[in-house]
Each structure stands twice: as structure tokens, then as C-alpha cells.
C-alpha positions as CSV (number, residue, x, y, z in Angstrom):
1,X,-77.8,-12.4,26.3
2,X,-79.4,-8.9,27.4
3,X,-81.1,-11.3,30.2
4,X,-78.1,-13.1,31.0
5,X,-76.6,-9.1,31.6
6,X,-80.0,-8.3,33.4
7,X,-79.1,-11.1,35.9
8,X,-75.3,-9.7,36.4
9,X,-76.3,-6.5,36.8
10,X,-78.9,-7.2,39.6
11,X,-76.6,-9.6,41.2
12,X,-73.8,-6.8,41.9
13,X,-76.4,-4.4,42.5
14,X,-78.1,-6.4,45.3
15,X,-74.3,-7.4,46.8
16,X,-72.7,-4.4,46.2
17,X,-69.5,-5.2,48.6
18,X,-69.4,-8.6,46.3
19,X,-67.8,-6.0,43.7
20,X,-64.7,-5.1,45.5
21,X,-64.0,-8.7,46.9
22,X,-64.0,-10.7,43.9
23,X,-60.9,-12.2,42.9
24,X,-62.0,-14.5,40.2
25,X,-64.7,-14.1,37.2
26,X,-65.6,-15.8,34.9
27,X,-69.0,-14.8,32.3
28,X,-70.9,-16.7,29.5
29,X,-73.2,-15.9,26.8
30,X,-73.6,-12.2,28.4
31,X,-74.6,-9.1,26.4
32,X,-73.3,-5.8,27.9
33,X,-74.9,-3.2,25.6
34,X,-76.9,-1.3,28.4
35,X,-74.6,-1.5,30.9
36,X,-71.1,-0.1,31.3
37,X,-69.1,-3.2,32.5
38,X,-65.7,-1.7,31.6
39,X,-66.0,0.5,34.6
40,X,-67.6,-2.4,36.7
41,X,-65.1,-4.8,36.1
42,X,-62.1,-2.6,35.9
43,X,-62.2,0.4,38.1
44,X,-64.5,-1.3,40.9
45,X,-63.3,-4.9,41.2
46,X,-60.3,-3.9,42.2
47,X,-58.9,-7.2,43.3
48,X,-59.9,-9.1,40.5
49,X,-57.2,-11.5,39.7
50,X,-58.6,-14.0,36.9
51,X,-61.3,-12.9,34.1
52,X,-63.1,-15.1,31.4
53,X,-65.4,-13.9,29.3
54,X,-66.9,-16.3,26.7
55,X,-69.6,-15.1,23.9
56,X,-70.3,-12.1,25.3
57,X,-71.0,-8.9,23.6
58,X,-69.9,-5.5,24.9
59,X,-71.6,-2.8,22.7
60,X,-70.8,-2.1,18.9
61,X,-68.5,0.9,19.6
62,X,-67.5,-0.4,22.7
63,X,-63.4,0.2,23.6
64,X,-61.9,-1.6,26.8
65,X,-58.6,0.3,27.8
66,X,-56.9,-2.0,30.3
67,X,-53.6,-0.9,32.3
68,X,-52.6,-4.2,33.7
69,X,-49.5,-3.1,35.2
70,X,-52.1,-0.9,37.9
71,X,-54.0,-3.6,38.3
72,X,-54.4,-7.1,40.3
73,X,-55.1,-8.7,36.6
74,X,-52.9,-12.0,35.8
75,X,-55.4,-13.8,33.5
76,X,-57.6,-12.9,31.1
77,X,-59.2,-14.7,28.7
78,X,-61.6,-13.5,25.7
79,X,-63.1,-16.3,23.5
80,X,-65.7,-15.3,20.5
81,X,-66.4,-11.7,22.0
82,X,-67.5,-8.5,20.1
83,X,-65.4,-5.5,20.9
84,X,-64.4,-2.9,18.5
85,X,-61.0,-2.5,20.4
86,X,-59.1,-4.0,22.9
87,X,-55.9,-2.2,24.4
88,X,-53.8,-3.6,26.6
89,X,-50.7,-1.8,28.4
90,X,-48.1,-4.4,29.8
91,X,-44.7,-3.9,31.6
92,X,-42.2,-6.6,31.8
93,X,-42.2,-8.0,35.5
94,X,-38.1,-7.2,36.4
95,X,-36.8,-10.2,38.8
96,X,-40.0,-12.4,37.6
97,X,-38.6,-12.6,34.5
98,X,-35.7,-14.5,35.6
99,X,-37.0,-16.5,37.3
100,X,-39.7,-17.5,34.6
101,X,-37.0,-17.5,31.7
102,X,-33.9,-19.1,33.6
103,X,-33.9,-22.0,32.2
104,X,-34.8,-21.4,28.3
105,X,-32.5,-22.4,25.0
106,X,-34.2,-20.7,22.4
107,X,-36.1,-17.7,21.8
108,X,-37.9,-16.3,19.3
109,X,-39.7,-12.7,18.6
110,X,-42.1,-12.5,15.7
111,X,-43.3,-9.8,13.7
112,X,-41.8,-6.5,15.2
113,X,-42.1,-3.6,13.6
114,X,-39.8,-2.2,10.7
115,X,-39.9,1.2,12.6
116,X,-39.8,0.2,16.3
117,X,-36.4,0.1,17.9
118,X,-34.7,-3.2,18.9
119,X,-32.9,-2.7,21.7
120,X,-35.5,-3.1,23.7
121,X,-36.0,-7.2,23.5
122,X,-32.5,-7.2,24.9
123,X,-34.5,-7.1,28.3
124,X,-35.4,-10.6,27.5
125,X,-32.0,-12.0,26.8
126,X,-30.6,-10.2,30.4
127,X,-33.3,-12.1,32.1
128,X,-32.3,-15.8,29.8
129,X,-29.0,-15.9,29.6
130,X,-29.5,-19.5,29.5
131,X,-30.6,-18.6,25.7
132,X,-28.5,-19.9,23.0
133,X,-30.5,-19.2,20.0
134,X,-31.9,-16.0,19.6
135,X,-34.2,-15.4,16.7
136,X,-35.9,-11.7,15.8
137,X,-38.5,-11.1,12.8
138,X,-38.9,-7.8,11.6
139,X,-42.2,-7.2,9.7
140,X,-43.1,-4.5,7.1
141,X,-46.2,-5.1,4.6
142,X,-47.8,-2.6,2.4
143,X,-50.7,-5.3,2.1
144,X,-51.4,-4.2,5.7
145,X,-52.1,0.2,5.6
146,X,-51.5,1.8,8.0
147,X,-54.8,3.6,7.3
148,X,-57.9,5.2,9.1
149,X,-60.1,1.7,9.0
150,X,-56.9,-0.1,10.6
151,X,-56.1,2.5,13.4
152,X,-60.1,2.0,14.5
153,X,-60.0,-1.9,14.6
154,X,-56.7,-2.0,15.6
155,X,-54.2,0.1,18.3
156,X,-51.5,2.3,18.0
157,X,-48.2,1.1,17.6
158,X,-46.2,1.8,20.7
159,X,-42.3,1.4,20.6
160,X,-41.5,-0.6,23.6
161,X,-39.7,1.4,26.5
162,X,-38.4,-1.1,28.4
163,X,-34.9,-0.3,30.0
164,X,-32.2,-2.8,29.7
165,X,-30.6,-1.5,32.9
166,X,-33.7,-2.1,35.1
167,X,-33.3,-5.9,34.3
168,X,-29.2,-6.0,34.0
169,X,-28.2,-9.9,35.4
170,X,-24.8,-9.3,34.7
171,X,-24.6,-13.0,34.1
172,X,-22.5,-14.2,30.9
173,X,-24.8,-15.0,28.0
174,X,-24.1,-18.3,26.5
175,X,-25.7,-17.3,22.7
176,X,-24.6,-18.9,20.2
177,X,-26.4,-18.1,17.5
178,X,-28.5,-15.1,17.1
179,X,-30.8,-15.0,13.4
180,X,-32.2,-11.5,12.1
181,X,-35.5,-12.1,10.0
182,X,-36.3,-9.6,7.5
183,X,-32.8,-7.5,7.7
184,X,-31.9,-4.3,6.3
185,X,-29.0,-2.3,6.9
186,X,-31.4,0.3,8.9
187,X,-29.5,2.5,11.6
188,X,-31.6,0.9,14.1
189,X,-30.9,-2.6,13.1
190,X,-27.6,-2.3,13.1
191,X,-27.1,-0.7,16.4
192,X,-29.0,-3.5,17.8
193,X,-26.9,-6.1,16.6
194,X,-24.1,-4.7,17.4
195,X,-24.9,-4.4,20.8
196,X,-26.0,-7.9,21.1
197,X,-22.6,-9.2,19.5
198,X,-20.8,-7.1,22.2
199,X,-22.7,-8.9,25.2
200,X,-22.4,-12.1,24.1
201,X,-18.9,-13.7,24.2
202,X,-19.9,-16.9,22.8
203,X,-21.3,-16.2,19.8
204,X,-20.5,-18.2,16.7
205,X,-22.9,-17.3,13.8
206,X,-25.1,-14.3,12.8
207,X,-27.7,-15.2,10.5
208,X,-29.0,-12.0,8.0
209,X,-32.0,-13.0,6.5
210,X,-34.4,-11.0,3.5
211,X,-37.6,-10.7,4.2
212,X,-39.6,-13.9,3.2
213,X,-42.1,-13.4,0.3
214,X,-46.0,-12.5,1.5
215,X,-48.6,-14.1,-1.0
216,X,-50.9,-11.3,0.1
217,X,-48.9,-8.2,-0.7
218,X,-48.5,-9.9,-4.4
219,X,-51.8,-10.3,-4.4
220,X,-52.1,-6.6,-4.4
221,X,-49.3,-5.8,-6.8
222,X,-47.2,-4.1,-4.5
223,X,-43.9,-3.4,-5.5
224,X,-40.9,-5.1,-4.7
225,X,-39.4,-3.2,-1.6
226,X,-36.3,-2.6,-3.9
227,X,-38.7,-0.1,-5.7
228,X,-39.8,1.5,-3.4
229,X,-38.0,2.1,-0.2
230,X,-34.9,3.5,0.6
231,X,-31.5,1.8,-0.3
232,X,-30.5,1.7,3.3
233,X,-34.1,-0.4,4.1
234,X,-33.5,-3.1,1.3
235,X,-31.4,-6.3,1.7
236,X,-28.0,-6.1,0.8
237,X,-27.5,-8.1,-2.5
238,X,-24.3,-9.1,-4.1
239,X,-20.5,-9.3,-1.7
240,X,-20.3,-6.0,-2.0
241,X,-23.1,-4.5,-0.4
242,X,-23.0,-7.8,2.0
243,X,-19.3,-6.8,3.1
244,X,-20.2,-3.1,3.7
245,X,-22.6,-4.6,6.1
246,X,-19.4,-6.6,8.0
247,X,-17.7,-3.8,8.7
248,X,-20.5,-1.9,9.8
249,X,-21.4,-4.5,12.6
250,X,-17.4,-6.0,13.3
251,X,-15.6,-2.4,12.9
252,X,-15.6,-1.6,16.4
253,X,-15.7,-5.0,18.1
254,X,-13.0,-6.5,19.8
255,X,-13.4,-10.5,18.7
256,X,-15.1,-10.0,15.2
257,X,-14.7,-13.9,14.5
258,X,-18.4,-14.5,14.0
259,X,-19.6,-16.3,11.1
260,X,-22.3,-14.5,9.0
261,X,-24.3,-15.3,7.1
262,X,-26.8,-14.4,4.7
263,X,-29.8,-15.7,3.5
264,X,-31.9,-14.1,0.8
């Protein structure tokens, strides 16, 4: 591998312009220990378009930091490489969206964040309106810490700041049925689904759905989330707590005849 990075080295040494033409690359079996390819392959081939690297190895403590939005990068493929972190930075693509997303029924967001904010993925419904089934999974599990071994393997959570108005179609939405995944009556939650019942006319059913059990978090004896989190961050069991939640989300809405249901 160090010879296959020997080889790649003198290559772009011997044709330096090479480096700021190349639109496509793709590496194999390639150790980069010695030699800093983050800076060669991201602040000098500028143009580069298209990047696969296959069994390489950049360096035990080695972090790539890429800003695609600043870059020419589209594709990028990593398949059985060593790096200690990877960060990536991505912007929705406005117009592109639409265009890509025109025609799609169903769509589905997995695993977000118990503390991010939600409005955000409404970006993605202004660019499908075509969507009629819109699905969102929260995720919270104390089998996964937030601790110093996961921030260095791992990187920060970011909350999304995309703005809805940047991506505004001002077509109607045809949803139907939109499903929340691991509810709880959280501010956040419920601003966000308010706002997506006011936007879409043609909603029919609102799905409210507890968070589905997690054989790993048992596995650790953590306790149930009705122990130990805030009331307002816990399913609503029981009519009554489940009826506070309807007038909380059909209080101020104009055409509250949506079905909901929930599921724990």
C-alpha cells in the first residue's frame, strides 16, 4: 500500500498541472500515511468531480473535512477505508431539488435527532409536493452516549439550517398522510406539525407513534424514558393526555378534521 502511495505521489509530482485538471479519480489498495492527500485531493484538484477510494488507508489520526457545497465534488465513494473521521458539510441544491423530487409519493426521514428542530425537512416537502405520505423518525437512545469516545469517532451534531423560504414552490401539497415516529409532546415537535397540517389541505390522517423498543438500550438496563425524562418528552398515554395533545395541534387550525391517530 505505502508503494502503491509511492507511485501516486511521483505521478502528481512529475505532472504537476495533471492535479488541477482532473475531473475524475478513482484509487485502490493505496496507503496515505506519509503523504497529506487531504490537501492534494481537496484544495488542489479543484475540478475534481467524481472520487473512489477503495482499501486505502489515510493515517491513524487522520480527519478529512470536506465542504462540498465549495466544491466541484458530486460523487464520492469510500469502500473499506481507515479514517478516524469523516465530515461532510452539504447544502440542499434549491431548484435541483424539484426537479429531482417532482415526481415522488412517499418519503421517509429516519433517525433525526430528539433535539434538532423539524422544520427544517419541510424544505423537502416544498420541493415534492407530489408526496402523499410523509413519514419522520425521531431517535433518542441512552445506549448511544453522547460521550468523549463518540464525539472523536463520530461528528458533531449540527441542526439543519436550511430555510423553507429559499425553496418555497407555492404549489398545493397533495399529503395525505403524514406519520411521526417516536413522538412526544416536545415544543418543537409540535410546532412542526402544526405547521405541516397548515400547508397541506389534503390531509386525512396524522399518525403519533411511541418510540419503538431498542434491544440494545435494554441490554444496558436503561430506564424506561418514562423515568427518566421530562413529562413533556414522553408519549402521551391514556385519552387524556392524548386529547391534550389534539388541541395543542387542531386549536388554531382552520379545518381540524384530520384523523389521528396513535400508536404506542
Amino acid at each position: 500500500m505505502l508503494h502503491q502511495a509511492s507511485v501516486v505521489d511521483g505521478f502528481f509530482s512529475a505532472y504537476p498541472s495533471v492535479i488541477h485538471c482532473l475531473t475524475r479519480l478513482s484509487l485502490d489498495n493505496v496507503c496515505f500515511a506519509k503523504w497529506d492527500m487531504h490537501h492534494l485531493l481537496f484544495d488542489c484538484c479543484k475540478q475534481l468531480q467524481s472520487l473512489l477510494l477503495s482499501n486505502c488507508d489515510m493515517g491513524g489520526l487522520s480527519v478529512w473535512k470536506i465542504e462540498a457545497p465549495d466544491s466541484h465534488l458530486s460523487v464520492l465513494e469510500l469502500e473499506t477505508c481507515c479514517l478516524r473521521k469523516l465530515e461532510i458539510w452539504l447544502q440542499p441544491e434549491g431548484k435541483q431539488l424539484c426537479t429531482v423530487f417532482n415526481k415522488l409519493r412517499k418519503l421517509s426521514l429516519l433517525d433525526i435527532f430528539v433535539d434538532f428542530d423539524l422544520l427544517w425537512t419541510i424544505v423537502l416537502l416544498e420541493a415534492a409536493p407530489s408526496v402523499e405520505i410523509f413519514e419522520v423518525e425521531i431517535w433518542e437512545h441512552p445506549c448511544i452516549v453522547d460521550d468523549e469516545e463518540r464525539r472523536q469517532n463520530f461528528s458533531e451534531r449540527i441542526n439543519p439550517s436550511w430555510k423553507v423560504d429559499e425553496f418555497a414552490t407555492h404549489k398545493e401539497w397533495l399529503l395525505k398522510e403524514f406519520r411521526v415516529i417516536g413522538f412526544a409532546p416536545m415544543e418543537q415537535q409540535l410546532t412542526f406539525i402544526r405547521t405541516v397540517m397548515k400547508r397541506a389541505p389534503n390531509l386525512r390522517t396524522l399518525v403519533l407513534k411511541d418510540y419503538p423498543s431498542c434491544e440494545h438500550c435494554e441490554a444496558i438496563g436503561a430506564l424506561p424514558r418514562s423515568e427518566r425524562l421530562p413529562k413533556e418528552h414522553v408519549y402521551p398515554k391514556g385519552k387524556d393526555e392524548q386529547d391534550v395533545v389534539v388541541m395543542q395541534l387542531t386549536g388554531e387550525i382552520a379545518n381540524p378534521h384530520v384523523q389521528m391517530i396513535f400508536v404506542d
